[in-house]
Coordinates of C-alpha atoms in Angstrom, one line a residue:
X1 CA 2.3 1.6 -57.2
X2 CA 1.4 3.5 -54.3
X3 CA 3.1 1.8 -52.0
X4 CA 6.0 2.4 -53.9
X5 CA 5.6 5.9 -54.2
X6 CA 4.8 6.3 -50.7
X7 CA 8.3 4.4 -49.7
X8 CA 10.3 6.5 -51.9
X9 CA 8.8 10.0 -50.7
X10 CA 9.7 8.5 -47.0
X11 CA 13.2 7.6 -48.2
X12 CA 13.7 11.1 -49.6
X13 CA 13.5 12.7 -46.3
X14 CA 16.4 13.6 -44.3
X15 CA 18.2 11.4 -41.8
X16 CA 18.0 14.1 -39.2
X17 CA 14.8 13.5 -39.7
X18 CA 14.6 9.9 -39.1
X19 CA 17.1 10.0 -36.1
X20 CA 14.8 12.8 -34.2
X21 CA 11.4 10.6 -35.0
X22 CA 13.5 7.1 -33.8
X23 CA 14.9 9.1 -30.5
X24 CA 11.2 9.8 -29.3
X25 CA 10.1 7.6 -26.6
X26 CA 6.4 7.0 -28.0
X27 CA 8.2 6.1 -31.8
X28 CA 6.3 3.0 -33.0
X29 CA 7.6 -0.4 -33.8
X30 CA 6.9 0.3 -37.8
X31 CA 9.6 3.1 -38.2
X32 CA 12.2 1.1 -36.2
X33 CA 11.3 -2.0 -38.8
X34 CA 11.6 0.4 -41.7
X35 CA 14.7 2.3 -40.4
X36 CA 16.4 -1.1 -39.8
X37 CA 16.2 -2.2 -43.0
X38 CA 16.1 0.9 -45.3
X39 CA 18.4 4.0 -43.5
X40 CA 21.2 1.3 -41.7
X41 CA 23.7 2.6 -43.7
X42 CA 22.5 6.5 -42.7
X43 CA 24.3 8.6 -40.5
X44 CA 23.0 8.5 -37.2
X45 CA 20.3 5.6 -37.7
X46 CA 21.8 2.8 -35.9
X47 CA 23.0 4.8 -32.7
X48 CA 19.1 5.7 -32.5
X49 CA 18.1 2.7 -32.8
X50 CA 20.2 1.4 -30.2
X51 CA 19.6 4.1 -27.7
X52 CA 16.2 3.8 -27.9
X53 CA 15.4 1.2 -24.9
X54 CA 11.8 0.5 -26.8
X55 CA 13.7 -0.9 -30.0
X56 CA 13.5 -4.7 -29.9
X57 CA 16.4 -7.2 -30.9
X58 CA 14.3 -7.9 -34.1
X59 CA 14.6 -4.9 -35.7
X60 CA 18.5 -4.1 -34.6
X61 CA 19.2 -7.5 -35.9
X62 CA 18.4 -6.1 -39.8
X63 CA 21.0 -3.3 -38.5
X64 CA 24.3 -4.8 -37.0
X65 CA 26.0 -5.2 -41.0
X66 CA 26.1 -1.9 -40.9
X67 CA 26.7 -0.9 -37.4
X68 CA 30.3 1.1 -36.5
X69 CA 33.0 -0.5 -34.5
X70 CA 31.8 1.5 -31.3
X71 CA 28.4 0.6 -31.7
X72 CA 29.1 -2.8 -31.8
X73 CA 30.7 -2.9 -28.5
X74 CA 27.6 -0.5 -26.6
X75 CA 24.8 -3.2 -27.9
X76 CA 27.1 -6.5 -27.0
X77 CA 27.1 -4.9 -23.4
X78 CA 23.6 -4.5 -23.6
X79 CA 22.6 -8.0 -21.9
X80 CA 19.0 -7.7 -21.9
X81 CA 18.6 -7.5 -25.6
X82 CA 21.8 -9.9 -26.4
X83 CA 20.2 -12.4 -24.0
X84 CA 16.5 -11.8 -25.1
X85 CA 17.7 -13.0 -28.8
X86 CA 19.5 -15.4 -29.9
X87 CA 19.9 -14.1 -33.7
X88 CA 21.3 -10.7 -32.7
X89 CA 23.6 -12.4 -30.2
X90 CA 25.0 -14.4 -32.8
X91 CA 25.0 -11.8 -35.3
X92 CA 27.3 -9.4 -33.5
X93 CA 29.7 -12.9 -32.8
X94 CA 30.6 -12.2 -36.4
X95 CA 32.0 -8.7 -35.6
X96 CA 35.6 -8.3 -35.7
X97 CA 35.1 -5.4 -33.7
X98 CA 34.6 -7.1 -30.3
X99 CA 37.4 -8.8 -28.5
X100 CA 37.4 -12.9 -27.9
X101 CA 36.0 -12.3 -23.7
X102 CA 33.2 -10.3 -25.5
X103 CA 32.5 -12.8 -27.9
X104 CA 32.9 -16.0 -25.4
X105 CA 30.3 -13.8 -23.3
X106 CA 27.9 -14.2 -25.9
X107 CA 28.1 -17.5 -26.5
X108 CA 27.5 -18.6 -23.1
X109 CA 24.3 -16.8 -23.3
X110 CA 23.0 -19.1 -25.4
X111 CA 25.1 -22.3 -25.2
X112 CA 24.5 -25.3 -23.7
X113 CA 25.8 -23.8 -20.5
X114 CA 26.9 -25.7 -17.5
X115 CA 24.4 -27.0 -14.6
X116 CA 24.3 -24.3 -11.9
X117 CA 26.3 -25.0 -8.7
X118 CA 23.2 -25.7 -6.5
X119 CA 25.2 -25.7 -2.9
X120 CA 26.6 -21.9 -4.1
X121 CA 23.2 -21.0 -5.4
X122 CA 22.2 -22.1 -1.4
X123 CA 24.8 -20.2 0.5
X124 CA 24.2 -17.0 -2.6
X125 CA 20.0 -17.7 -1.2
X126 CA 21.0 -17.8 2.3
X127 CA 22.8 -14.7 2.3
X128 CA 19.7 -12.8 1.3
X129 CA 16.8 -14.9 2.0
X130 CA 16.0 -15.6 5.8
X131 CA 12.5 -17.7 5.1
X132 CA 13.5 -21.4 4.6
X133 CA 10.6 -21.7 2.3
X134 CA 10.7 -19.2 0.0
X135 CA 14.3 -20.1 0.0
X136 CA 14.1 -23.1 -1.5
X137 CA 11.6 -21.7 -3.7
X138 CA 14.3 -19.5 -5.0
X139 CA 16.7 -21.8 -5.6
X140 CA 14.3 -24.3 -7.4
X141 CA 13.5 -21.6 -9.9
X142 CA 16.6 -20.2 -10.5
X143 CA 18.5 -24.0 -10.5
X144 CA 16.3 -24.3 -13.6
X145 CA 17.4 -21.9 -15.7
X146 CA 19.8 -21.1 -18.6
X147 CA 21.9 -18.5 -18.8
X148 CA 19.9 -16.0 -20.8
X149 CA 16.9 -16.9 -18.3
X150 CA 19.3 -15.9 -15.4
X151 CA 20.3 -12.7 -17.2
X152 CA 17.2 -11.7 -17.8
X153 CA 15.8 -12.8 -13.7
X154 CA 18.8 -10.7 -12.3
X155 CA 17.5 -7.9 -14.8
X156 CA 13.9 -8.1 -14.3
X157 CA 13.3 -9.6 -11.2
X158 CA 13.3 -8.1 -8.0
X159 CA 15.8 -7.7 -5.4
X160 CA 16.2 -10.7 -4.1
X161 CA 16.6 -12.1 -7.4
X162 CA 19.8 -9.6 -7.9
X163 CA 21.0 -10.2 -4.2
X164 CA 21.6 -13.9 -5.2
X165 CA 22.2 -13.2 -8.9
X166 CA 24.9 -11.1 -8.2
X167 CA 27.4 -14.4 -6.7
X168 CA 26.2 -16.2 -9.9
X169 CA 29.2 -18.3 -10.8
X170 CA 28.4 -16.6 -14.3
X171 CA 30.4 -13.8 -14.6
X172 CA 27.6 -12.5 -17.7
X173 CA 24.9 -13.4 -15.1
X174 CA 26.7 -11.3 -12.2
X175 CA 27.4 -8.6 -14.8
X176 CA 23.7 -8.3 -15.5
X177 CA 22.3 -7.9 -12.2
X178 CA 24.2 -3.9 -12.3
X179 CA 22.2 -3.4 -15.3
X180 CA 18.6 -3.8 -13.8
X181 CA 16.6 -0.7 -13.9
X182 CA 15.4 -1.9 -11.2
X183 CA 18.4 -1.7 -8.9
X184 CA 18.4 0.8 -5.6
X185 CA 21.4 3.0 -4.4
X186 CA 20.9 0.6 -1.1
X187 CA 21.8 -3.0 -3.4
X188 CA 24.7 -1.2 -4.8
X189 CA 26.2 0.0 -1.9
X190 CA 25.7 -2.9 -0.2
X191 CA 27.1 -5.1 -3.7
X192 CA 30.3 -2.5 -2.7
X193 CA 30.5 -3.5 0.6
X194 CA 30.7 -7.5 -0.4
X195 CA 34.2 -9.1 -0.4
X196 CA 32.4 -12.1 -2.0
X197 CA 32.1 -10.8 -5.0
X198 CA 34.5 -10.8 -7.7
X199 CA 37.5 -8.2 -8.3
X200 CA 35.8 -7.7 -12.0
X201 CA 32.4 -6.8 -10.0
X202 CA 33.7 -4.1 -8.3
X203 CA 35.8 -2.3 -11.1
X204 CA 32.2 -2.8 -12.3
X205 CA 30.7 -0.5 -9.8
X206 CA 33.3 1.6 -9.8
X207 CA 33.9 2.2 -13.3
X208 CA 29.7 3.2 -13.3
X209 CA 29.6 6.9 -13.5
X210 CA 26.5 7.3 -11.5
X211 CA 27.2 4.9 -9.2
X212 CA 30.5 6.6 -8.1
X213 CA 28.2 9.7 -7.7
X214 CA 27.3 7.7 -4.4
X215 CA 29.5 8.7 -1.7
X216 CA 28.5 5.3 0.0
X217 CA 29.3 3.2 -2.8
X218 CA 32.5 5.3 -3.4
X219 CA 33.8 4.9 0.4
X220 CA 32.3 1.1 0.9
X221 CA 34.3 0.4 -2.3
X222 CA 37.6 1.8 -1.3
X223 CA 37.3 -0.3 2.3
X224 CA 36.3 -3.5 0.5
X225 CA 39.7 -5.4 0.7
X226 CA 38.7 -7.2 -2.5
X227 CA 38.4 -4.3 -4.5
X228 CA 41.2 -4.1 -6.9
X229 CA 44.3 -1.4 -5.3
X230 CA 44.4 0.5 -8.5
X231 CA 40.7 0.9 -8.0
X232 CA 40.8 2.2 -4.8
X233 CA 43.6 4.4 -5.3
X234 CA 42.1 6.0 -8.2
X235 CA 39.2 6.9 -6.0
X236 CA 41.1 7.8 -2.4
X237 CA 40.7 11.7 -3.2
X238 CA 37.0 11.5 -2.7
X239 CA 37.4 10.3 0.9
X240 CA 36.4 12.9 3.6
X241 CA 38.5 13.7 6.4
X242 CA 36.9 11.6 8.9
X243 CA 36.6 8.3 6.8
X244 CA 40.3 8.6 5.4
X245 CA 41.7 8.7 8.9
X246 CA 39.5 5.5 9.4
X247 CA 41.4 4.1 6.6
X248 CA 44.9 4.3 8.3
X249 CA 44.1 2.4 10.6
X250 CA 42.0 0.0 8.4
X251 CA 44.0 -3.1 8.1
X252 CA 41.7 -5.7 6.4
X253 CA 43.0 -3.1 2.8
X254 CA 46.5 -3.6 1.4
X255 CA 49.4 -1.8 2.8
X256 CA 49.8 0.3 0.1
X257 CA 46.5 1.7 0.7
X258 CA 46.6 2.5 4.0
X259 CA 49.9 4.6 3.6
X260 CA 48.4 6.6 0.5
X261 CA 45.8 7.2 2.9
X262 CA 48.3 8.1 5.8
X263 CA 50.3 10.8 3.4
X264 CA 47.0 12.6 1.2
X265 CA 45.8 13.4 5.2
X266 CA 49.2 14.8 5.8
X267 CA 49.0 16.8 2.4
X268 CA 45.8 18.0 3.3
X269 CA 46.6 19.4 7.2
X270 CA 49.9 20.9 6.1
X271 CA 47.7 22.7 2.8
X272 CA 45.1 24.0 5.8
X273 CA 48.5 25.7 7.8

C-alpha cells in the first residue's frame, strides 16, 4: 500500500521534473529503471535517457517502443551501447525508422560475423606497432574477437587498439574507433592524413563538427587524395593562403580540385587590390 502510494505521488510529478533529475551526471541507476518503464511515453524522457552517457542498454531497452523517429537513429549510432547489448540492438532492428545499412549494421554486431582477415589485421598491426612481440600479441587478441568485442576494443582500448581498428575490414568496427572518448586531436589528424582508409571514413571525420574545428584535420583531409571531391570542396574555403597555393600544385588530388584551388586564390588576390 505504501509502495503504491509512494509510486503514484512520484508519477504525479512533472516531466520537467524528471528530465532535469535524469540529465544530472550523478542521477542513479533506480530513476533511469523507473523512468524507462513508467514516463517512456513523456515528453522529453527518452532523449534524457539517451543523452545521459551513465544510462545503461538495460534500462533504454524498456524505452525504444516509445522512442521518436530521430531518436531512434542518435542511439543506433551509438555503437558502444548497441554493441554492449544484444537486446537493445535487436530491439531498435524492429524500427521502421532506420534505413536497411542501419539495420544490416546492427546485425553484424551480433551475428555470426566472418573470421577476421588475419594477413590485413598484420599489415593494419604493422603500420602502428614497431615491436614484433607485442605485435603479434595484438593481433592474437584482436583475431579472436567478434564484432561487438572489436567495437568495443577500438572504443575502449587504447591507441594502438584504434590505429589498427581503424583499417578493420568492418566498416561498424572502423566507424567505432571515431567514437572513442579516448581518441586525441593527434589520431585524428593522422586518421585524415591516411589514404588507406575508406572514402566513408573520411566523410566521417569530416562530417564531425569538432573535428573540423581542427585546422590539421581540415587541411590533411582536403590533401588526402582519397577523400571524397565533394568533401574536399565543401571544405576548400578554410584553406590559408600558404597551404591553398600548395594545393595547386598538389597533384596526388583530382583535377578538379586543384583548379578550384587555383581560381578561390585568384578571387582572393584580386578582393585584396
Amino acid at each position: 500500500m505504501i509502495a503504491a502510494r509512494a509510486s503514484e505521488a512520484t508519477l504525479s510529478l512533472s516531466p520537467e521534473s524528471f528530465v532535469e533529475a535524469i540529465k544530472r551526471e550523478n542521477a542513479l541507476p533506480a530513476l533511469f529503471a523507473f523512468a524507462a518503464r513508467h514516463l517512456a511515453d513523456k515528453p522529453g524522457i527518452c532523449d534524457a535517457l539517451i543523452q545521459n552517457k551513465n544510462c545503461g542498454a538495460e534500462h533504454l531497452l524498456h524505452a525504444v517502443r516509445h522512442l521518436p523517429a530521430s531518436a531512434v537513429q542518435v542511439l543506433a549510432e551509438e555503437l558502444d551501447r548497441v554493441s554492449a547489448s544484444p537486446a537493445l540492438a535487436a530491439a531498435l532492428e524492429q524500427s521502421s525508422s532506420l534505413t536497411p545499412e542501419q539495420k544490416n549494421h546492427l546485425r553484424e554486431l551480433h551475428g555470426p560475423g566472418h573470421p577476421v582477415d588475419e594477413a590485413a589485421l598484420a599489415d593494419a598491426a604493422a603500420a602502428v606497432e614497431p615491436d614484433a612481440e607485442r605485435r603479434q600479441t595484438l593481433i592474437q587478441r584482436i583475431a579472436k574477437m567478434t564484432v561487438a568485442q572489436r567495437v568495443q576494443y577500438a572504443i575502449k582500448g587504447g591507441a594502438d587498439a584504434r590505429r589498427t581498428l581503424i583499417r578493420d575490414p568492418n566498416k561498424v568496427v572502423q566507424r567505432s574507433v571515431l567514437q572513442s572518448p579516448r581518441l586525441t586531436d593527434q589520431e585524428v589528424e593522422a586518421f585524415a592524413a591516411m589514404s588507406s582508409l575508406t572514402d566513408e571514413i573520411l566523410r566521417l571525420i569530416a562530417g564531425n563538427r569538432t573535428f573540423r574545428k581542427n585546422y590539421v584535420v581540415v587541411r590533411n583531409l582536403i590533401n588526402n587524395p582519397k577523400t571524397p571531391l565533394d568533401v574536399t570542396l565543401h571544405m576548400l574555403p578554410l584553406l590559408n593562403a600558404q597551404d591553398l597555393k600548395r594545393l595547386t600544385t598538389n597533384k596526388n588530388v583530382p583535377e578538379t580540385l586543384r583548379t578550384t584551388a587555383f581560381k578561390l586564390q585568384r578571387t582572393r588576390a584580386e578582393q585584396k587590390k
